Short mmCIF file of C-alpha atoms and ligand atoms in Angstrom, two decimals:
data_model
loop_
_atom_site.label_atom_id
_atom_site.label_comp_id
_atom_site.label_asym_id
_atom_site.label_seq_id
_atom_site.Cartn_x
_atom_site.Cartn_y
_atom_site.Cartn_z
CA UNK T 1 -5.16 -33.24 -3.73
CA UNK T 2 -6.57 -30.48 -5.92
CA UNK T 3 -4.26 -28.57 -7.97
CA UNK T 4 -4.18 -25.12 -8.50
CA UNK T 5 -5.48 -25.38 -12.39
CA UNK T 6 -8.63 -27.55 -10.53
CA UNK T 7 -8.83 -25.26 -7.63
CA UNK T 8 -9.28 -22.01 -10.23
CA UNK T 9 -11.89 -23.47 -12.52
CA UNK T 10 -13.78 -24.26 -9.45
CA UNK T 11 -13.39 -21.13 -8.53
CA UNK T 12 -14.39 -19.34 -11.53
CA UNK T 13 -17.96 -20.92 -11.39
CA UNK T 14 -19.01 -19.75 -8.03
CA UNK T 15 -17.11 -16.14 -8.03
CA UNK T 16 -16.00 -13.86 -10.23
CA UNK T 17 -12.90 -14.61 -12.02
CA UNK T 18 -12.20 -16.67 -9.39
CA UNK T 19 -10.74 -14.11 -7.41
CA UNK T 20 -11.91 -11.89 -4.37
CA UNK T 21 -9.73 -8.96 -5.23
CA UNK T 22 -8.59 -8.34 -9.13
CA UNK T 23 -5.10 -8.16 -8.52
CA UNK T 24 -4.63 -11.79 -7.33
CA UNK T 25 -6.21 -13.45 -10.77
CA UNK T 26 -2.53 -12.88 -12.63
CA UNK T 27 -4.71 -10.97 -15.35
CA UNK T 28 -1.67 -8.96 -15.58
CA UNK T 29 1.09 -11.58 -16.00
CA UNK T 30 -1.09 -14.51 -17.24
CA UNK T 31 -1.02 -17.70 -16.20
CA UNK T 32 -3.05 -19.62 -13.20
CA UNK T 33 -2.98 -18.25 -9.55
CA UNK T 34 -1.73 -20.21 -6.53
CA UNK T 35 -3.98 -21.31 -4.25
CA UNK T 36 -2.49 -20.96 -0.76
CA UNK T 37 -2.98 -23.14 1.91
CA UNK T 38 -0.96 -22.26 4.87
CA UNK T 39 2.01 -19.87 5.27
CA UNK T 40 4.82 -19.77 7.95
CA UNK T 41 7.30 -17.23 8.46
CA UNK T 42 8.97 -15.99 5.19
CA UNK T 43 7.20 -19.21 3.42
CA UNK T 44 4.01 -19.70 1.68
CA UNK T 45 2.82 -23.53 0.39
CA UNK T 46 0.32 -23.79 -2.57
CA UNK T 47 -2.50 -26.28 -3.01
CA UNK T 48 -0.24 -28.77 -4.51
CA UNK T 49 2.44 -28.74 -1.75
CA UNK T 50 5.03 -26.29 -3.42
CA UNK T 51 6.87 -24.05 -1.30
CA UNK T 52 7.92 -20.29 -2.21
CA UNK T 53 9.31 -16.98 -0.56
CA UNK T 54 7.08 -14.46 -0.17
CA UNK T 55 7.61 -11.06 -0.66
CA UNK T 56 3.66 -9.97 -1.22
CA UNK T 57 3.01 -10.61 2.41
CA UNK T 58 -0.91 -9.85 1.89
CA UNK T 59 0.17 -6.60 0.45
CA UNK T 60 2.16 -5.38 3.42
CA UNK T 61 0.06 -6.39 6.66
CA UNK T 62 2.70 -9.41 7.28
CA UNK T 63 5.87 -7.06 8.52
CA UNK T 64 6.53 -9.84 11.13
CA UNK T 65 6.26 -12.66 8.59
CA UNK T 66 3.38 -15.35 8.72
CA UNK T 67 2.53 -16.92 12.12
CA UNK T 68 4.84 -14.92 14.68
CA UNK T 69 4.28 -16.44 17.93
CA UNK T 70 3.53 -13.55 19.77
CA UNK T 71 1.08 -12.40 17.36
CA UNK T 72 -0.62 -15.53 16.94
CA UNK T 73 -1.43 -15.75 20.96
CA UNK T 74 -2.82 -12.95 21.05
CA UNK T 75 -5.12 -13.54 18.70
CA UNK T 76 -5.95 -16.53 20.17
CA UNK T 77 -6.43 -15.05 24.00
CA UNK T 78 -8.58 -12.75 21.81
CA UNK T 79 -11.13 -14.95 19.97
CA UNK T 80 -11.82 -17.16 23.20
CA UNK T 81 -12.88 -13.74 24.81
CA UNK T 82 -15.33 -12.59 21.95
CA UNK T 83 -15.23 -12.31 18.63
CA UNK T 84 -17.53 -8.90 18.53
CA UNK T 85 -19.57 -6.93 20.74
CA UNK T 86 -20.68 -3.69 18.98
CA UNK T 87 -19.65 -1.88 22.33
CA UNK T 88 -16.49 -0.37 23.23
CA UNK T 89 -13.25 -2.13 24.48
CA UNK T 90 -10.68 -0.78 26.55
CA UNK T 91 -7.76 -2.86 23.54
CA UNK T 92 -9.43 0.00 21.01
CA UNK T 93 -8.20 2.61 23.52
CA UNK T 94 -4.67 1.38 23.92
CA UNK T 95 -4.16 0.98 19.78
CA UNK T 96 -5.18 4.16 19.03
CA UNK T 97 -2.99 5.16 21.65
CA UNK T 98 -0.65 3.23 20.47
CA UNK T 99 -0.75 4.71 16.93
CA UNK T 100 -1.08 8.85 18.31
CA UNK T 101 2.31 7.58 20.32
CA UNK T 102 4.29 6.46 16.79
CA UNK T 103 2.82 9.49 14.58
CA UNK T 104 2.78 12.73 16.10
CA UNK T 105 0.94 14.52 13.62
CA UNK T 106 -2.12 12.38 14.51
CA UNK T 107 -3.78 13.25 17.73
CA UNK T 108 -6.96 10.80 17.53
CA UNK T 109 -8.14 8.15 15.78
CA UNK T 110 -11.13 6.31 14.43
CA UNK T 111 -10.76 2.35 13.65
CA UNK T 112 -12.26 1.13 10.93
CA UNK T 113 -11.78 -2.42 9.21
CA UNK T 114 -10.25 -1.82 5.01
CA UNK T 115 -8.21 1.39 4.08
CA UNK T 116 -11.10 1.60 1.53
CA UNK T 117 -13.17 2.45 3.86
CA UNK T 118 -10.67 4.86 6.07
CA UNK T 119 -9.67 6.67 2.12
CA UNK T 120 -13.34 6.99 2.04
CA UNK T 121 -14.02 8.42 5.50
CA UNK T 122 -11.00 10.69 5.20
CA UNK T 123 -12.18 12.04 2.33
CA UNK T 124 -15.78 13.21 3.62
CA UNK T 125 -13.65 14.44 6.82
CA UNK T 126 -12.03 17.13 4.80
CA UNK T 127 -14.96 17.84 3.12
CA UNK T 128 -17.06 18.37 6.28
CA UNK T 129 -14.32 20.43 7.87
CA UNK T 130 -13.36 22.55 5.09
CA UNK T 131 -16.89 22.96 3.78
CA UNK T 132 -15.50 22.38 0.35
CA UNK T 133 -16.05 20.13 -2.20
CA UNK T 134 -13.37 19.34 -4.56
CA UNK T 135 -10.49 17.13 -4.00
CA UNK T 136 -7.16 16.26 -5.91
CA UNK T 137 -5.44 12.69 -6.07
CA UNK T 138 -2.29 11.77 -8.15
CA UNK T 139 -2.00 9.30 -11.00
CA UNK T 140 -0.99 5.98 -10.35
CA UNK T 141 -1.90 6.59 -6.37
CA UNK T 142 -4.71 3.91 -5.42
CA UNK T 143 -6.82 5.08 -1.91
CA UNK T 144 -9.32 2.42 -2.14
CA UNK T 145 -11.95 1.69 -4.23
CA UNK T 146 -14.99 4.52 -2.90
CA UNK T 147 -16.28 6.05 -5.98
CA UNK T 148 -14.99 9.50 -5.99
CA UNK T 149 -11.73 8.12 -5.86
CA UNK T 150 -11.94 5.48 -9.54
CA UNK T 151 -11.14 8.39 -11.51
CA UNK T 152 -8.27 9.22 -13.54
CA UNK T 153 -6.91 12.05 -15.49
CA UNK T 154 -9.15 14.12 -17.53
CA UNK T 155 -7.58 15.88 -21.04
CA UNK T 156 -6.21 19.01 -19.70
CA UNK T 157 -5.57 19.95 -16.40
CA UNK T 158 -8.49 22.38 -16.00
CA UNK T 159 -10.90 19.29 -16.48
CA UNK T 160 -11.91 16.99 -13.46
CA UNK T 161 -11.27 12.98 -13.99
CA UNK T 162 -13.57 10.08 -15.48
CA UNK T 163 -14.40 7.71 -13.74
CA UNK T 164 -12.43 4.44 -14.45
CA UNK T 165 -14.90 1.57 -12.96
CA UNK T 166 -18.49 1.90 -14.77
CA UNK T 167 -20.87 1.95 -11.83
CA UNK T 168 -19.64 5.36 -11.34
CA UNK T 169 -21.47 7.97 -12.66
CA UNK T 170 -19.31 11.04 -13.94
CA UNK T 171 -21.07 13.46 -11.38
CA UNK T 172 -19.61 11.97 -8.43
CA UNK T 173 -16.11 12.49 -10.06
CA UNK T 174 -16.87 15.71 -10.90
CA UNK T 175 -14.94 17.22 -8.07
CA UNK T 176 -12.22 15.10 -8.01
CA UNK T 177 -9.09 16.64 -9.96
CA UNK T 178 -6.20 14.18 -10.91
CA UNK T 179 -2.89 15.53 -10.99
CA UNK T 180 0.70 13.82 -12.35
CA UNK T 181 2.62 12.58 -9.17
CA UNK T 182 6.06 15.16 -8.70
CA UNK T 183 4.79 17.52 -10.86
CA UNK T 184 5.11 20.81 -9.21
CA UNK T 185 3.88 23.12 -12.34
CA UNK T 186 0.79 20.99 -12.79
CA UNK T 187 0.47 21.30 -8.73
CA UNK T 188 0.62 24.96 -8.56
CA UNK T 189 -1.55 25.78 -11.70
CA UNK T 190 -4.35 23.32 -9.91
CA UNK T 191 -4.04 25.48 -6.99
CA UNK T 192 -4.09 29.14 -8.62
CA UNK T 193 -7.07 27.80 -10.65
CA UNK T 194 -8.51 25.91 -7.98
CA UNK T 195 -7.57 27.01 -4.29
CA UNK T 196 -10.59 28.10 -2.61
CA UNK T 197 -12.30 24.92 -3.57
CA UNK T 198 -9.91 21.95 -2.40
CA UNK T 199 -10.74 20.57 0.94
CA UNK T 200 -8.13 18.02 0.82
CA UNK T 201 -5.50 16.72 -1.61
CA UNK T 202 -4.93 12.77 -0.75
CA UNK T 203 -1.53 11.34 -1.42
CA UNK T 204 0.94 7.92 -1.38
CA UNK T 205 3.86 9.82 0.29
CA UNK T 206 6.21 6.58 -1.11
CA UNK T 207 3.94 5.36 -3.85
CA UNK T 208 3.41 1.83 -3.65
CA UNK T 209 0.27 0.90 -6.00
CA UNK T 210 2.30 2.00 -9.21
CA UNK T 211 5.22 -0.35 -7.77
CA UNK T 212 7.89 1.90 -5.95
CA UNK T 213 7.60 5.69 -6.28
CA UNK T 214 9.23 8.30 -3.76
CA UNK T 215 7.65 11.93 -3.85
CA UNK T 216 10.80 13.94 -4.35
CA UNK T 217 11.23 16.16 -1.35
CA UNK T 218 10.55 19.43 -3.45
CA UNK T 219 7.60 18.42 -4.52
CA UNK T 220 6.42 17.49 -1.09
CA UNK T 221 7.66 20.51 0.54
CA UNK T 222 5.85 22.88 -2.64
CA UNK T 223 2.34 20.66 -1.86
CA UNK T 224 2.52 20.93 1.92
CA UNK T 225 3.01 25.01 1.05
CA UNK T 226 0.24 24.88 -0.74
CA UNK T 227 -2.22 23.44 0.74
CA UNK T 228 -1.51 25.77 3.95
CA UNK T 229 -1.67 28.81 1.75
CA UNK T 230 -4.63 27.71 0.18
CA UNK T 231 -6.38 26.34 3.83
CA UNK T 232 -6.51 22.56 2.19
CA UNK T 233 -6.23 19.34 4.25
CA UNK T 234 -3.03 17.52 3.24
CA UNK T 235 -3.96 14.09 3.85
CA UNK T 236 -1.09 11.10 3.68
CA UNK T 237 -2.50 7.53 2.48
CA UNK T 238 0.19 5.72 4.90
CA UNK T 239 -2.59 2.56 4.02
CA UNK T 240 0.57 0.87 3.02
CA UNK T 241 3.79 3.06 4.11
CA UNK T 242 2.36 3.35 7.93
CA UNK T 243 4.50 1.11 10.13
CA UNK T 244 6.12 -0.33 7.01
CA UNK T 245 8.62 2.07 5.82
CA UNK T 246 10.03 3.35 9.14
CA UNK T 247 7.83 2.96 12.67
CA UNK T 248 6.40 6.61 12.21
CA UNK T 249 5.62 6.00 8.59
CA UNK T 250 6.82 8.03 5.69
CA UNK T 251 5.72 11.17 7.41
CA UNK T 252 8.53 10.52 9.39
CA UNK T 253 10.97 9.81 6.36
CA UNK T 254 9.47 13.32 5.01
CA UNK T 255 9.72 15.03 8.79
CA UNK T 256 13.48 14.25 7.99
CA UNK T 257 14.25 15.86 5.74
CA UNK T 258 11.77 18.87 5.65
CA UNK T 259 12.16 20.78 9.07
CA UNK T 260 8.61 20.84 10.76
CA UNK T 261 6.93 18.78 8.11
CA UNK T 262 3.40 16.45 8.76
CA UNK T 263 0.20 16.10 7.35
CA UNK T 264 -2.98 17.17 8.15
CA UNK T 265 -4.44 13.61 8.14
CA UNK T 266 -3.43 10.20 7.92
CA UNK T 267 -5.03 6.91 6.69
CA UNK T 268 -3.86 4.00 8.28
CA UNK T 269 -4.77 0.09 7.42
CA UNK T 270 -2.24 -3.28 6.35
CA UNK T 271 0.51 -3.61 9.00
CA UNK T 272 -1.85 -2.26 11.98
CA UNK T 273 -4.12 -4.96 11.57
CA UNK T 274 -1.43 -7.29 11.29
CA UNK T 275 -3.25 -9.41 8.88
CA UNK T 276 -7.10 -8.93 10.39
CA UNK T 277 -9.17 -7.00 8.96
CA UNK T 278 -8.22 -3.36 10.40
CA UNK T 279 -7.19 -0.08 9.37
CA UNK T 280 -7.71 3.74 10.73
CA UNK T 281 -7.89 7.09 10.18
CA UNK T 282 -6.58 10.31 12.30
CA UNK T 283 -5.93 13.97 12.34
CA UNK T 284 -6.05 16.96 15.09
CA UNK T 285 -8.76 16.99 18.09
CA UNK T 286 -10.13 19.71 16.18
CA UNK T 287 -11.00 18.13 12.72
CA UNK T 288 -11.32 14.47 14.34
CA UNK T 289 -14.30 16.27 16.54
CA UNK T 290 -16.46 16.97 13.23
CA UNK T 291 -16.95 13.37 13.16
CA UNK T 292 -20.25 11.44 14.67
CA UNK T 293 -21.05 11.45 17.54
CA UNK T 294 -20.00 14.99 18.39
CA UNK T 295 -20.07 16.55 14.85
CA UNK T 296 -22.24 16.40 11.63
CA UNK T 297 -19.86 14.38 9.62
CA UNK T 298 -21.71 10.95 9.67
CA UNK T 299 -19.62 7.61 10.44
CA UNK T 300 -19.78 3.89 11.20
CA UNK T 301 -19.55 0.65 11.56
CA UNK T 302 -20.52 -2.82 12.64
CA UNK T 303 -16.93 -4.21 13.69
CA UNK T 304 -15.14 -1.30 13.36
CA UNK T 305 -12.72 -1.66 16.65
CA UNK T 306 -12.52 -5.47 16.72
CA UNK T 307 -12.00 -7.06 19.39
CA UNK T 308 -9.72 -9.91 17.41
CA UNK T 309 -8.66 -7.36 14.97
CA UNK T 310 -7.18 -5.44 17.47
CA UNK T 311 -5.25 -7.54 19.10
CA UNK T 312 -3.43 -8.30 16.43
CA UNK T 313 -3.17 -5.11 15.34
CA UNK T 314 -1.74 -4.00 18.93
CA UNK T 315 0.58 -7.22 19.06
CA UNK T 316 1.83 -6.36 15.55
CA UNK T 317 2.79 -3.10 16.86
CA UNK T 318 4.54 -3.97 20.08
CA UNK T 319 7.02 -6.24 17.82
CA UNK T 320 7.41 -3.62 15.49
CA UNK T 321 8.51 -1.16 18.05
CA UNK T 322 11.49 -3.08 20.06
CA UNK T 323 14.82 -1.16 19.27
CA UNK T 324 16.70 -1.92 16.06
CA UNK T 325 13.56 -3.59 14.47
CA UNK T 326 13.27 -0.96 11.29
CA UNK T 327 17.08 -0.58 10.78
CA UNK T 328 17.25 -4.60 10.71
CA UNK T 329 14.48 -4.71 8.47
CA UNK T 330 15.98 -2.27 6.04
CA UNK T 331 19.16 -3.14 5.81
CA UNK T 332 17.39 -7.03 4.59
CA UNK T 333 15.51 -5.26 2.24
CA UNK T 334 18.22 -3.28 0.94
CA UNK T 335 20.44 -6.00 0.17
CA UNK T 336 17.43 -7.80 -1.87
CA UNK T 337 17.05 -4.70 -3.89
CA UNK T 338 20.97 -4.85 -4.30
CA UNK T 339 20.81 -8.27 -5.29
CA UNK T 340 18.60 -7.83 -7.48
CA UNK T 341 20.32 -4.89 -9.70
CA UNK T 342 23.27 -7.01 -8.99
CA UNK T 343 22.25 -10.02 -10.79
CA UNK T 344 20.40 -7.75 -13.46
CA UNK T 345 24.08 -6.16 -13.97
CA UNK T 346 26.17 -9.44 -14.35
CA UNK T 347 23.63 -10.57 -16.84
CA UNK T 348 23.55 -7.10 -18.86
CA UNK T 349 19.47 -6.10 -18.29
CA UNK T 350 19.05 -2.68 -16.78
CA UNK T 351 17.22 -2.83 -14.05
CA UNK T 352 16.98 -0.37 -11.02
CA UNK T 353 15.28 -0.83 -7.89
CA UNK T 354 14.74 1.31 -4.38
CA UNK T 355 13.78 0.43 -0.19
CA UNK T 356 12.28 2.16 2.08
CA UNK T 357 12.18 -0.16 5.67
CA UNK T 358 10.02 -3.32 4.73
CA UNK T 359 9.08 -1.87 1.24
CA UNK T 360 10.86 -2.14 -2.23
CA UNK T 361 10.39 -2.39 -5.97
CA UNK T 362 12.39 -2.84 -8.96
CA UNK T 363 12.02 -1.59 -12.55
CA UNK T 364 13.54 -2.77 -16.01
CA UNK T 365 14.79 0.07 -16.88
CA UNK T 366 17.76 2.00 -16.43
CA UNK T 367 16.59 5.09 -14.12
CA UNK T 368 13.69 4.95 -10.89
CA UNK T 369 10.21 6.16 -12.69
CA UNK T 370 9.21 9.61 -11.14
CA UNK T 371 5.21 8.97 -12.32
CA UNK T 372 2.81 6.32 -13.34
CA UNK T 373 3.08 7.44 -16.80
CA UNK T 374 7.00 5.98 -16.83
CA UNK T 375 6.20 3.35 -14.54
CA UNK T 376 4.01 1.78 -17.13
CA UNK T 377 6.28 2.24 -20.20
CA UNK T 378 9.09 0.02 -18.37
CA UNK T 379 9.33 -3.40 -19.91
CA UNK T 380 6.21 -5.42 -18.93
CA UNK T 381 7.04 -8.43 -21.18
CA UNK T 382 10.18 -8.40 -19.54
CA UNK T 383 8.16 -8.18 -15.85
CA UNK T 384 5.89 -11.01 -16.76
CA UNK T 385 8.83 -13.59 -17.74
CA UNK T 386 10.90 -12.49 -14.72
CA UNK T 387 7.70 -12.76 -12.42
CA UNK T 388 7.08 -16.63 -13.91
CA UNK T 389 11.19 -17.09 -13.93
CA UNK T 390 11.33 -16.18 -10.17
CA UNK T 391 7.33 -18.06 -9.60
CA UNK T 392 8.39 -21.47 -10.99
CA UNK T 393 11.79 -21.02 -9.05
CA UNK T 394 9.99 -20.67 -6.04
CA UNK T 395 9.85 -16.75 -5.26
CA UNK T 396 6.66 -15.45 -5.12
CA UNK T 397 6.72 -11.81 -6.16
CA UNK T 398 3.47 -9.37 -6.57
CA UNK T 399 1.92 -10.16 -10.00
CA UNK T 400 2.18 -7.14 -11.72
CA UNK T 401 4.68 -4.08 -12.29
CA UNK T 402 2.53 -2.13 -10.67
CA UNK T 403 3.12 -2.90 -7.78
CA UNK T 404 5.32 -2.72 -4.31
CA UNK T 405 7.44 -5.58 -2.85
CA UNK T 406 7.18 -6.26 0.85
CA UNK T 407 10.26 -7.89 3.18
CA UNK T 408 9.58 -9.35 6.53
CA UNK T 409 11.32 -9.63 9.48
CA UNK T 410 11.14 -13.65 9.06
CA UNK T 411 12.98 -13.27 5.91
CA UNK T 412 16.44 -14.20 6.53
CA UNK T 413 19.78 -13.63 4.88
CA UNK T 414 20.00 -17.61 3.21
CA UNK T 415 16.27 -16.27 1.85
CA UNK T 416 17.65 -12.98 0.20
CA UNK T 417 20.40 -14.93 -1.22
CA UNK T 418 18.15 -17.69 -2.65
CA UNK T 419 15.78 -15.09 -4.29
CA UNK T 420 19.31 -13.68 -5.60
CA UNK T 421 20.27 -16.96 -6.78
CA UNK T 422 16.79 -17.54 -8.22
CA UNK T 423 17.22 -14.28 -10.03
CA UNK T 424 20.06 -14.73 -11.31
CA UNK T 425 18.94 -18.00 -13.34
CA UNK T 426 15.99 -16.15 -14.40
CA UNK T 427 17.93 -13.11 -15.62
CA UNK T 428 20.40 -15.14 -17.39
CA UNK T 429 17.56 -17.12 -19.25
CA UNK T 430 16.24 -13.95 -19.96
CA UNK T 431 19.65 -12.60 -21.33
CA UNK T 432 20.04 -15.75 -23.60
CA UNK T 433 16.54 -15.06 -25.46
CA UNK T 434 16.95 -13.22 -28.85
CA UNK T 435 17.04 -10.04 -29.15
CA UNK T 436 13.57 -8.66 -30.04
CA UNK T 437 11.77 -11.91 -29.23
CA UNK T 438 9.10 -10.10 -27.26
C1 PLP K 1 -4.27 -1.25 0.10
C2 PLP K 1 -4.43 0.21 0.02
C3 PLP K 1 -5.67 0.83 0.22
C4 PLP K 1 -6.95 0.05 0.38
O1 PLP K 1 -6.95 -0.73 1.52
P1 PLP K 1 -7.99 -1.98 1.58
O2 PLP K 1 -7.82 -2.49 2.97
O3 PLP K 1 -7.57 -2.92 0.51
O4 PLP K 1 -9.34 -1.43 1.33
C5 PLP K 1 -5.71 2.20 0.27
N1 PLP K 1 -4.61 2.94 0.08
C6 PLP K 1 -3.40 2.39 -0.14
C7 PLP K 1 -2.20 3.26 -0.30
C8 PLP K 1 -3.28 1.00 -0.20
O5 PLP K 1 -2.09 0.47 -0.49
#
């Protein structure tokens, strides 16, 4: 049996830092990833046979936990069909009816197979539609990884952004303006300077790629005012929120509590392929009808509409939408984010944390971060010991403080408690180190 030290050296010759996606190297907490070999329910076992609780869940596709049943014949009545035809199938037609039926701001769809790719289509959308060219993104909000979207702040807020991946040259950048998330001066100044040029401005409604950050209902009301005034696309990256933090994602949770409230578009991907490779994008008849083949706003591809993919995808959603799914699911992941500030409290560390549905994070610090800016001056030392506390205790959080937490609905109350328990050891080692130790 390999172990997971063998595993990554082999792995490191034959790709690049052994990894397939940065994130999943532990670059930011150090130490050596764990190779996975099978997962079930709540659980995920590592090359050499050790067991933990998983609360990454592939980064939010795995709302039903690893394996469900239901799920997993599907796919299976799936693959012995086909596994691609590069033709229509009638399963495309019932998901994306299926998704217009959950989020009523969305009136058609296009499937596509990585959020990256449906940030990236989205994107060109609004451009085609609007016949404009610029577009705005916040700090700390990730939409994929298509060029004009690697870009981050430039030195005063009349400048575009750099690029922050070389391979990107600084002209296709140029139009994209980065602003700080819930700041409503910074918003409005962008907008008197640049109005007539912003086709879309592209936002995490619940932030979840600079851990857990809410847009603060002002803020969200002011940019949806905005955007109408100024005849911009508001466009929601629900990529990770969508069917995650309530079944009409957090343009739901915003419909709440701002009378009329939706986007203008929505970017879809993780829990609707249910752990295939899937995602989607939608908007109004009108805008969705610029798109190939009836408009001039080119788009494609090979398995876009997947035949496996989406039955997954559609089984995913069927589970997801029985009564008293969400509420069951939040209240689980409440009580982990409780236990967690609970344990933090008894052993004298500020921490705060905050749920939405399936979704949560956790800071160590006392008050919730309103920007990426505070997110990353929180203790990180502090993150990476906790993350290696909870890791060698058997909870597998995401490894970094960047990021979101995800609960399933295989996660049960004796697992919450564990990861408690688990944290509470960690916590309490972490309590007993010396002041200033590092
Ligand atoms: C994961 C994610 C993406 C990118 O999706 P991929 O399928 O990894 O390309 C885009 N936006 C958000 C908000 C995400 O969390």
């Amino acid at each position: 049996m390999a172990t997971n030290e063998e595993l990554f050296a082999r792995a490191q010759r034959v790709i690049p830092g052994g990894v397939n996606s940065p994130v999943r190297a532990f670059r930011a907490v150090g130490g050596t990833p764990r190779f996975i070999s099978r997962a079930q329910g709540p659980y995920m076992w590592d090359a050499e046979g050790r067991r933990y609780i998983d609360y990454i869940g592939s980064w939010g596709p795995m709302i039903l936990g690893h394996g469900h049943p239901a799920v997993l014949q599907a796919v299976q009545e799936a693959a012995a069909e086909g596994f691609s035809f590069g033709a229509p199938t009638e399963r495309e037609i019932e998901l994306a009816e299926a998704i217009i039926g959950l989020v009523p701001s969305v009136e058609q769809v296009r499937l596509v197979s990585s959020g990256t790719e449906a940030g990236m289509s989205t994107i060109r959308l609004a451009r085609g539609a609007t016949g404009r060219s610029k577009i705005v993104k916040f700090e700390g909000c990730y939409h994929g990884h298509a060029d004009a979207l690697l870009v981050k702040a430039g030195s005063g807020l009349a400048t575009f952004g750099f690029p922050t991946s070389a391979g990107v040259p600084p002209e296709v950048v140029q139009h994209t303006l980065v602003l700080e998330y819930n700041n409503v001066a910074q918003l409005e100044q962008a907008f008197a300077t640049h109005g007539p040029q912003i086709a879309c401005v592209m936002i995490e409604p619940i932030a979840g790629n600079m851990n857990f950050v809410r847009a603060g209902v002002p803020f969200m009301k002011r940019l949806r005012e905005l955007c109408t005034q100024h005849g911009a696309l508001l466009a929601f990256d629900e990529v990770m929120t969508g069917f995650r933090v309530a079944l009409g994602g957090a343009q739901s949770v915003y419909a709440r509590l701002i009378p009329g409230f939706k986007p203008d578009m929505s970017v879809f991907g993780k829990v609707i392929g249910g752990g295939m490779p899937l995602a989607a994008f939608g908007s109004t008849k009108d805008i969705m009808s610029q798109l190939a083949p009836l408009g001039p706003v080119y788009q494609a591809g090979t398995l876009s509409g997947n035949p496996v993919a989406t039955a997954c995808g559609l089984a995913t959603l069927k589970e997801i939408s029985k009564p008293g799914f969400f509420e069951a699911l939040s209240a689980r992941t409440r009580s982990l984010v409780e236990g967690l500030a609970g344990a933090a409290r008894h052993a004298g560390i500020p921490l705060v944390g905050d749920s939405e549905g399936g979704m949560f994070g956790f800071f160590f610090s006392a008050e919730l971060p309103p920007n990426y800016g505070v997110v990353m001056g929180t203790d990180k030392e502090r993150f990476n010991r906790f993350f290696h506390g909870m890791l060698e205790r058997g909870v597998y959080l995401a490894p970094a403080l960047y990021e979101a937490g995800f609960v399933s609905a295989a996660h049960t109350a004796d697992d919450i408690a564990a990861t408690v328990a688990a944290a509470a050891a960690t916590l309490a080692a972490e309590a007993a180190r010396a002041p200033g130790g590092g």
